Amino acid sequence: MKKIIIALLILFGTTVFSFAQSSQKISELMAAPEITKGQASYLVASYMQLVKDEASEDEAFDAFKELRFFASNENVSDLIRIDQISLLYMEACKLKGGLFYSITHSKRYAFRELKAKGLIPNQIVGSMTVSGLDAINLLNDCVAKSGGTE
């Protein structure tokens, strides 16, 4: 019963930034032990309103590929790492970074910046994959840190 209540609270909390997203896609994302670049792209692209709700993960991933967040040899089904999702979130939420992030806008310094802000625990390393629930929680934290929704 406790797990159901917590899951419902998290689902309710995600509506702050994803009120129009498909509940089925969010449910799938929450249950995923590791998420793909396509799933992360859909989550961020729908928050940024780069794609419509009915868009596929492929369309969202392609949108970020065009913005050069992903290399041309990366696939929508590849697992996303915490440093990669950190860069997406820093850009999506328009979070300010330190000197090296401001110069490079690289995933390494985005990850380090989110750690410095206390949004990512110190024991996490950049090469770790991300669970769906962690991805949603981190995005919620980034949105809150940026001052709210757009």
CSV table of C-alpha atoms in Angstrom, one decimal:
chain,number,residue,atom,x,y,z
A,1,MET,CA,0.0,0.0,0.0
A,2,LYS,CA,2.9,2.4,0.8
A,3,LYS,CA,4.5,1.7,-2.5
A,4,ILE,CA,1.2,2.6,-4.3
A,5,ILE,CA,0.8,5.8,-2.4
A,6,ILE,CA,4.5,6.8,-3.1
A,7,ALA,CA,4.1,5.9,-6.8
A,8,LEU,CA,0.9,8.0,-7.0
A,9,LEU,CA,2.6,11.0,-5.3
A,10,ILE,CA,5.5,10.8,-7.7
A,11,LEU,CA,3.2,10.5,-10.6
A,12,PHE,CA,1.3,13.6,-9.3
A,13,GLY,CA,4.6,15.4,-8.9
A,14,THR,CA,5.5,14.8,-12.5
A,15,THR,CA,2.5,16.7,-13.6
A,16,VAL,CA,4.3,19.9,-12.7
A,17,PHE,CA,6.3,19.5,-15.9
A,18,SER,CA,4.4,16.9,-17.9
A,19,PHE,CA,0.8,17.6,-17.6
A,20,ALA,CA,0.1,16.8,-21.2
A,21,GLN,CA,2.3,13.7,-21.5
A,22,SER,CA,0.8,10.3,-22.0
A,23,SER,CA,0.3,8.6,-18.7
A,24,GLN,CA,1.2,5.3,-20.3
A,25,LYS,CA,4.6,6.6,-21.3
A,26,ILE,CA,5.2,8.0,-17.8
A,27,SER,CA,4.2,4.7,-16.2
A,28,GLU,CA,6.6,2.8,-18.5
A,29,LEU,CA,9.3,5.2,-17.7
A,30,MET,CA,8.8,4.9,-13.9
A,31,ALA,CA,9.0,1.1,-14.1
A,32,ALA,CA,12.1,1.0,-16.2
A,33,PRO,CA,15.3,-0.1,-14.3
A,34,GLU,CA,17.3,1.7,-16.9
A,35,ILE,CA,16.1,4.1,-19.5
A,36,THR,CA,17.1,4.6,-23.1
A,37,LYS,CA,18.2,7.7,-24.9
A,38,GLY,CA,14.9,7.7,-26.7
A,39,GLN,CA,12.9,7.6,-23.4
A,40,ALA,CA,15.0,10.4,-21.9
A,41,SER,CA,14.7,12.4,-25.0
A,42,TYR,CA,10.9,12.1,-25.0
A,43,LEU,CA,10.8,13.2,-21.4
A,44,VAL,CA,12.9,16.3,-21.9
A,45,ALA,CA,11.6,17.2,-25.3
A,46,SER,CA,8.0,17.1,-24.1
A,47,TYR,CA,9.0,19.3,-21.1
A,48,MET,CA,10.6,21.7,-23.5
A,49,GLN,CA,7.7,21.4,-25.9
A,50,LEU,CA,10.0,20.4,-28.8
A,51,VAL,CA,7.6,17.6,-29.7
A,52,LYS,CA,3.9,16.9,-29.3
A,53,ASP,CA,2.5,14.4,-26.8
A,54,GLU,CA,1.8,11.9,-29.5
A,55,ALA,CA,5.3,12.0,-30.8
A,56,SER,CA,7.4,8.9,-30.6
A,57,GLU,CA,10.7,8.5,-28.8
A,58,ASP,CA,12.4,8.3,-32.2
A,59,GLU,CA,11.1,11.8,-33.1
A,60,ALA,CA,12.3,13.2,-29.7
A,61,PHE,CA,15.7,11.6,-30.1
A,62,ASP,CA,16.0,12.9,-33.6
A,63,ALA,CA,15.2,16.4,-32.4
A,64,PHE,CA,18.1,16.2,-29.9
A,65,LYS,CA,20.4,14.7,-32.5
A,66,GLU,CA,19.7,17.7,-34.7
A,67,LEU,CA,20.6,20.0,-31.7
A,68,ARG,CA,23.8,18.0,-31.4
A,69,PHE,CA,23.1,16.5,-28.0
A,70,PHE,CA,23.8,13.0,-29.4
A,71,ALA,CA,26.4,11.9,-31.9
A,72,SER,CA,25.3,10.6,-35.3
A,73,ASN,CA,26.3,7.1,-34.4
A,74,GLU,CA,24.2,6.9,-31.3
A,75,ASN,CA,20.9,5.0,-31.3
A,76,VAL,CA,17.5,5.6,-29.7
A,77,SER,CA,17.7,2.2,-28.0
A,78,ASP,CA,21.1,2.9,-26.3
A,79,LEU,CA,21.0,3.2,-22.5
A,80,ILE,CA,21.5,6.8,-21.3
A,81,ARG,CA,24.2,7.6,-18.8
A,82,ILE,CA,23.8,10.0,-15.9
A,83,ASP,CA,26.3,12.5,-17.4
A,84,GLN,CA,24.4,12.6,-20.7
A,85,ILE,CA,21.0,13.1,-19.0
A,86,SER,CA,22.7,15.8,-16.8
A,87,LEU,CA,23.5,17.8,-19.9
A,88,LEU,CA,20.0,17.5,-21.3
A,89,TYR,CA,18.5,18.6,-17.9
A,90,MET,CA,20.9,21.6,-17.5
A,91,GLU,CA,19.9,22.8,-21.0
A,92,ALA,CA,16.2,22.1,-20.6
A,93,CYS,CA,15.9,23.8,-17.3
A,94,LYS,CA,18.3,26.6,-18.3
A,95,LEU,CA,20.4,26.1,-15.1
A,96,LYS,CA,23.4,28.3,-14.7
A,97,GLY,CA,26.7,26.4,-14.4
A,98,GLY,CA,30.2,27.1,-13.2
A,99,LEU,CA,33.1,28.5,-15.4
A,100,PHE,CA,34.0,25.2,-17.1
A,101,TYR,CA,30.4,24.3,-17.9
A,102,SER,CA,29.7,27.8,-19.2
A,103,ILE,CA,32.7,27.5,-21.5
A,104,THR,CA,32.3,23.9,-22.8
A,105,HIS,CA,28.6,23.0,-22.2
A,106,SER,CA,29.8,19.4,-22.0
A,107,LYS,CA,28.2,16.4,-20.3
A,108,ARG,CA,31.1,16.1,-17.9
A,109,TYR,CA,30.7,19.6,-16.4
A,110,ALA,CA,26.9,19.4,-16.5
A,111,PHE,CA,27.2,16.2,-14.3
A,112,ARG,CA,29.7,17.9,-12.0
A,113,GLU,CA,27.5,21.0,-11.7
A,114,LEU,CA,24.4,18.9,-10.7
A,115,LYS,CA,26.6,17.1,-8.1
A,116,ALA,CA,27.8,20.5,-6.8
A,117,LYS,CA,24.2,21.7,-6.5
A,118,GLY,CA,23.4,18.6,-4.5
A,119,LEU,CA,21.0,17.2,-7.0
A,120,ILE,CA,23.1,14.1,-7.7
A,121,PRO,CA,24.6,12.1,-4.7
A,122,ASN,CA,28.4,12.1,-4.4
A,123,GLN,CA,28.7,8.3,-4.8
A,124,ILE,CA,27.2,8.4,-8.3
A,125,VAL,CA,29.7,8.4,-11.2
A,126,GLY,CA,29.0,9.8,-14.6
A,127,SER,CA,29.2,6.5,-16.4
A,128,MET,CA,26.2,5.0,-14.5
A,129,THR,CA,22.9,4.3,-16.2
A,130,VAL,CA,19.7,5.9,-15.0
A,131,SER,CA,16.5,4.3,-13.8
A,132,GLY,CA,13.2,5.8,-14.9
A,133,LEU,CA,12.3,6.9,-11.4
A,134,ASP,CA,15.6,8.6,-10.9
A,135,ALA,CA,15.3,10.4,-14.2
A,136,ILE,CA,11.9,11.8,-13.2
A,137,ASN,CA,13.1,12.8,-9.8
A,138,LEU,CA,16.2,14.5,-11.1
A,139,LEU,CA,14.2,16.4,-13.7
A,140,ASN,CA,11.7,17.5,-11.0
A,141,ASP,CA,14.7,18.7,-8.9
A,142,CYS,CA,16.2,20.6,-11.8
A,143,VAL,CA,12.8,22.2,-12.6
A,144,ALA,CA,12.5,23.2,-8.9
A,145,LYS,CA,16.1,24.6,-8.9
A,146,SER,CA,15.5,26.6,-12.0
A,147,GLY,CA,12.5,28.3,-10.5
A,148,GLY,CA,9.6,26.3,-11.8
A,149,THR,CA,8.0,25.5,-15.1
A,150,GLU,CA,8.2,27.5,-18.3
